[in-house]
PDB file of C-alpha atoms in Angstrom:
ATOM      1  CA  MET W  30     -14.678   3.937  -8.564  1.00 94.00           C
ATOM      2  CA  ILE W  31     -12.495   2.656  -5.770  1.00 95.00           C
ATOM      3  CA  LYS W  32     -10.118   5.350  -4.524  1.00 96.00           C
ATOM      4  CA  VAL W  33      -6.631   3.921  -3.920  1.00 96.00           C
ATOM      5  CA  ALA W  34      -3.487   5.059  -2.124  1.00 97.00           C
ATOM      6  CA  VAL W  35      -0.213   3.379  -3.077  1.00 97.00           C
ATOM      7  CA  LEU W  36       2.274   3.139  -0.218  1.00 96.00           C
ATOM      8  CA  GLY W  37       5.809   2.830  -1.545  1.00 95.00           C
ATOM      9  CA  PRO W  38       5.340   4.280  -5.045  1.00 96.00           C
ATOM     10  CA  ALA W  39       9.102   4.533  -5.648  1.00 94.00           C
ATOM     11  CA  GLY W  40       9.597   0.766  -5.502  1.00 92.00           C
ATOM     12  CA  ARG W  41       9.225  -1.718  -8.347  1.00 91.00           C
ATOM     13  CA  MET W  42       5.809  -2.936  -7.161  1.00 90.00           C
ATOM     14  CA  GLY W  43       4.640   0.594  -6.349  1.00 94.00           C
ATOM     15  CA  LYS W  44       5.393   1.689  -9.906  1.00 95.00           C
ATOM     16  CA  ALA W  45       3.620  -1.384 -11.292  1.00 93.00           C
ATOM     17  CA  LEU W  46       0.590  -0.636  -9.115  1.00 94.00           C
ATOM     18  CA  ILE W  47       0.402   2.972 -10.292  1.00 96.00           C
ATOM     19  CA  LYS W  48       0.578   1.806 -13.898  1.00 96.00           C
ATOM     20  CA  GLY W  49      -2.076  -0.878 -13.315  1.00 95.00           C
ATOM     21  CA  ILE W  50      -4.402   1.539 -11.549  1.00 96.00           C
ATOM     22  CA  SER W  51      -4.060   3.990 -14.455  1.00 96.00           C
ATOM     23  CA  GLU W  52      -5.272   1.245 -16.817  1.00 95.00           C
ATOM     24  CA  SER W  53      -8.191   0.209 -14.602  1.00 94.00           C
ATOM     25  CA  LYS W  54     -11.789   1.212 -15.189  1.00 95.00           C
ATOM     26  CA  SER W  55     -12.784   0.639 -11.557  1.00 95.00           C
ATOM     27  CA  LEU W  56      -9.804   2.093  -9.660  1.00 96.00           C
ATOM     28  CA  VAL W  57      -8.509   5.638  -9.343  1.00 96.00           C
ATOM     29  CA  LEU W  58      -5.220   6.673  -7.728  1.00 97.00           C
ATOM     30  CA  CYS W  59      -5.819   9.301  -5.057  1.00 95.00           C
ATOM     31  CA  ALA W  60      -2.559   9.229  -3.071  1.00 96.00           C
ATOM     32  CA  ALA W  61       1.030   8.031  -3.354  1.00 97.00           C
ATOM     33  CA  ILE W  62       2.940   7.978  -0.072  1.00 96.00           C
ATOM     34  CA  ASP W  63       6.606   7.161   0.470  1.00 95.00           C
ATOM     35  CA  LYS W  64       9.201   7.727   3.169  1.00 92.00           C
ATOM     36  CA  PRO W  65      10.343  11.236   4.037  1.00 91.00           C
ATOM     37  CA  GLY W  66      13.598  12.430   2.522  1.00 92.00           C
ATOM     38  CA  LEU W  67      13.298  10.761  -0.873  1.00 92.00           C
ATOM     39  CA  LYS W  68      14.131  13.002  -3.839  1.00 94.00           C
ATOM     40  CA  LEU W  69      10.869  12.068  -5.526  1.00 94.00           C
ATOM     41  CA  ILE W  70       8.669  13.611  -2.820  1.00 96.00           C
ATOM     42  CA  GLY W  71       6.533  16.244  -4.549  1.00 95.00           C
ATOM     43  CA  GLN W  72       6.959  14.688  -7.994  1.00 97.00           C
ATOM     44  CA  ASP W  73       4.070  13.430 -10.085  1.00 97.00           C
ATOM     45  CA  SER W  74       3.520   9.735  -9.284  1.00 97.00           C
ATOM     46  CA  GLY W  75       2.703   8.915 -12.901  1.00 97.00           C
ATOM     47  CA  LEU W  76       6.073  10.225 -14.036  1.00 97.00           C
ATOM     48  CA  VAL W  77       7.772   8.345 -11.163  1.00 97.00           C
ATOM     49  CA  ALA W  78       6.084   5.162 -12.427  1.00 97.00           C
ATOM     50  CA  GLY W  79       7.216   5.790 -16.003  1.00 96.00           C
ATOM     51  CA  ILE W  80       3.808   6.703 -17.406  1.00 97.00           C
ATOM     52  CA  GLU W  81       2.195  10.039 -18.233  1.00 97.00           C
ATOM     53  CA  ALA W  82       1.604  12.570 -15.481  1.00 98.00           C
ATOM     54  CA  ASN W  83      -1.515  11.841 -13.422  1.00 97.00           C
ATOM     55  CA  GLY W  84      -1.632  14.846 -11.099  1.00 96.00           C
ATOM     56  CA  VAL W  85      -1.100  12.765  -7.939  1.00 96.00           C
ATOM     57  CA  LEU W  86       2.030  14.022  -6.221  1.00 96.00           C
ATOM     58  CA  VAL W  87       4.146  11.707  -4.091  1.00 97.00           C
ATOM     59  CA  SER W  88       3.832  12.774  -0.464  1.00 95.00           C
ATOM     60  CA  ASP W  89       5.861  11.775   2.560  1.00 94.00           C
ATOM     61  CA  SER W  90       3.058  11.138   5.059  1.00 91.00           C
ATOM     62  CA  PHE W  91      -0.582  10.241   5.423  1.00 89.00           C
ATOM     63  CA  SER W  92      -1.312  13.705   6.761  1.00 88.00           C
ATOM     64  CA  SER W  93       0.073  15.435   3.661  1.00 85.00           C
ATOM     65  CA  ALA W  94      -1.652  13.022   1.259  1.00 82.00           C
ATOM     66  CA  SER W  95      -5.217  13.099   0.063  1.00 72.00           C
ATOM     67  CA  ALA W  96      -7.563  12.322   2.938  1.00 71.00           C
ATOM     68  CA  ASP W  97     -10.033  10.721   0.581  1.00 86.00           C
ATOM     69  CA  PHE W  98      -9.227   7.108  -0.338  1.00 94.00           C
ATOM     70  CA  ASP W  99     -10.984   3.795   0.252  1.00 95.00           C
ATOM     71  CA  VAL W 100      -8.040   1.409   0.347  1.00 96.00           C
ATOM     72  CA  ALA W 101      -4.266   1.551   0.653  1.00 96.00           C
ATOM     73  CA  ILE W 102      -1.932  -0.904  -1.053  1.00 95.00           C
ATOM     74  CA  ASP W 103       1.321  -1.394   0.861  1.00 94.00           C
ATOM     75  CA  PHE W 104       4.461  -2.860  -0.701  1.00 90.00           C
ATOM     76  CA  THR W 105       6.962  -1.155   1.615  1.00 90.00           C
ATOM     77  CA  SER W 106       9.146  -2.522   4.422  1.00 88.00           C
ATOM     78  CA  ALA W 107       8.060  -4.362   7.576  1.00 88.00           C
ATOM     79  CA  SER W 108       8.749  -1.341   9.792  1.00 90.00           C
ATOM     80  CA  ALA W 109       6.860   1.019   7.473  1.00 91.00           C
ATOM     81  CA  THR W 110       3.957  -1.425   7.153  1.00 92.00           C
ATOM     82  CA  LEU W 111       3.503  -1.493  10.928  1.00 91.00           C
ATOM     83  CA  LYS W 112       3.071   2.279  10.956  1.00 92.00           C
ATOM     84  CA  ASN W 113       0.835   2.166   7.872  1.00 94.00           C
ATOM     85  CA  ILE W 114      -1.471  -0.395   9.508  1.00 93.00           C
ATOM     86  CA  GLU W 115      -2.083   1.983  12.396  1.00 93.00           C
ATOM     87  CA  LYS W 116      -2.663   4.945  10.039  1.00 94.00           C
ATOM     88  CA  CYS W 117      -5.217   2.948   8.042  1.00 94.00           C
ATOM     89  CA  LEU W 118      -6.959   1.970  11.275  1.00 95.00           C
ATOM     90  CA  GLU W 119      -7.140   5.661  12.266  1.00 93.00           C
ATOM     91  CA  ARG W 120      -8.626   6.539   8.859  1.00 93.00           C
ATOM     92  CA  ASN W 121     -10.871   3.464   8.766  1.00 94.00           C
ATOM     93  CA  VAL W 122      -9.664   2.397   5.305  1.00 94.00           C
ATOM     94  CA  GLY W 123      -8.958  -1.083   3.989  1.00 95.00           C
ATOM     95  CA  LEU W 124      -5.416  -2.275   3.419  1.00 95.00           C
ATOM     96  CA  VAL W 125      -3.768  -4.696   1.009  1.00 94.00           C
ATOM     97  CA  ILE W 126      -0.305  -5.723   2.227  1.00 93.00           C
ATOM     98  CA  GLY W 127       2.405  -7.368   0.165  1.00 88.00           C
ATOM     99  CA  THR W 128       5.294  -6.641   2.499  1.00 85.00           C
ATOM    100  CA  THR W 129       7.700  -9.368   3.569  1.00 82.00           C
ATOM    101  CA  GLY W 130       9.412  -9.698   6.924  1.00 84.00           C
ATOM    102  CA  LEU W 131       6.549  -9.291   9.386  1.00 87.00           C
ATOM    103  CA  ASP W 132       7.223 -11.365  12.484  1.00 88.00           C
ATOM    104  CA  ARG W 133       4.633 -13.322  14.457  1.00 89.00           C
ATOM    105  CA  GLU W 134       3.926 -10.444  16.861  1.00 90.00           C
ATOM    106  CA  ASN W 135       3.309  -8.092  13.928  1.00 89.00           C
ATOM    107  CA  GLU W 136       1.063 -10.629  12.222  1.00 89.00           C
ATOM    108  CA  ASP W 137      -0.898 -10.976  15.484  1.00 92.00           C
ATOM    109  CA  ARG W 138      -1.417  -7.186  15.492  1.00 91.00           C
ATOM    110  CA  LEU W 139      -2.519  -7.431  11.870  1.00 91.00           C
ATOM    111  CA  ARG W 140      -5.122 -10.049  12.780  1.00 93.00           C
ATOM    112  CA  GLU W 141      -6.332  -7.888  15.665  1.00 95.00           C
ATOM    113  CA  ILE W 142      -6.748  -4.831  13.454  1.00 95.00           C
ATOM    114  CA  SER W 143      -8.500  -6.919  10.779  1.00 95.00           C
ATOM    115  CA  ASN W 144     -11.454  -7.086  13.170  1.00 96.00           C
ATOM    116  CA  SER W 145     -11.880  -3.338  12.603  1.00 97.00           C
ATOM    117  CA  ILE W 146     -10.841  -2.756   8.981  1.00 97.00           C
ATOM    118  CA  PRO W 147     -10.615  -5.066   5.962  1.00 96.00           C
ATOM    119  CA  ILE W 148      -7.083  -6.382   5.393  1.00 94.00           C
ATOM    120  CA  VAL W 149      -5.690  -8.627   2.663  1.00 91.00           C
ATOM    121  CA  TYR W 150      -2.188  -9.871   3.533  1.00 89.00           C
ATOM    122  CA  SER W 151       0.264 -12.031   1.658  1.00 80.00           C
ATOM    123  CA  SER W 152       4.009 -11.840   2.041  1.00 65.00           C
ATOM    124  CA  ASN W 153       4.364 -12.944  -1.576  1.00 60.00           C
ATOM    125  CA  TYR W 154       1.971 -12.195  -4.435  1.00 56.00           C
ATOM    126  CA  SER W 155       3.880 -14.285  -6.965  1.00 55.00           C
ATOM    127  CA  LEU W 156       1.509 -16.715  -8.676  1.00 51.00           C
ATOM    128  CA  GLY W 157       4.159 -19.458  -8.701  1.00 47.00           C
ATOM    129  CA  VAL W 158       4.987 -19.116  -5.012  1.00 45.00           C
ATOM    130  CA  ASN W 159       1.319 -19.090  -4.004  1.00 46.00           C
ATOM    131  CA  ALA W 160       0.540 -22.140  -6.151  1.00 50.00           C
ATOM    132  CA  THR W 161       3.452 -23.990  -4.522  1.00 48.00           C
ATOM    133  CA  MET W 162       2.283 -22.974  -1.040  1.00 47.00           C
ATOM    134  CA  LYS W 163      -1.228 -24.205  -1.874  1.00 52.00           C
ATOM    135  CA  LEU W 164       0.136 -27.603  -2.996  1.00 44.00           C
TER     136      LEU W 164
END
C-alpha cells in the first residue's frame, strides 16, 4: 500500500482525491493537510470529502499530521505549494503537484528539488488540455 497525504483536502480536487483514494486497492490516505484557520481543521477528511468517515483528521501543518506517508498530492495554491515542496524535501517523500500559477523561478526550484525527491508536476491534469498541449 502506498501511504498518501492530500494537501488541500477542502478544495474540489482534494475532495475528489480523498474519494478516489478510498476506492483504491493500492493507496491509503494517511494525512490531510490544509491551511491554518479553516473551520474544517480537526474534522474527519472523509466527511469533508462527502464520503463516510475514514479516521484521518484534517490538520493544519505537516508537523501535526501523520509523519508516515510515502507521497503527498498537492492541489493547493502556488504560495502553499512552494512551502509544501520544501516540507516534502525535509521528509524525503515524493510529491505530485497539480497547482497552477508557479512562475519560472518556482519551477526552477522544483526541478532542483526533483534531483533529491521524486516529483510529478503538471499545472493542469485535464485530459483535454493535456491532449491539446501534446498536439
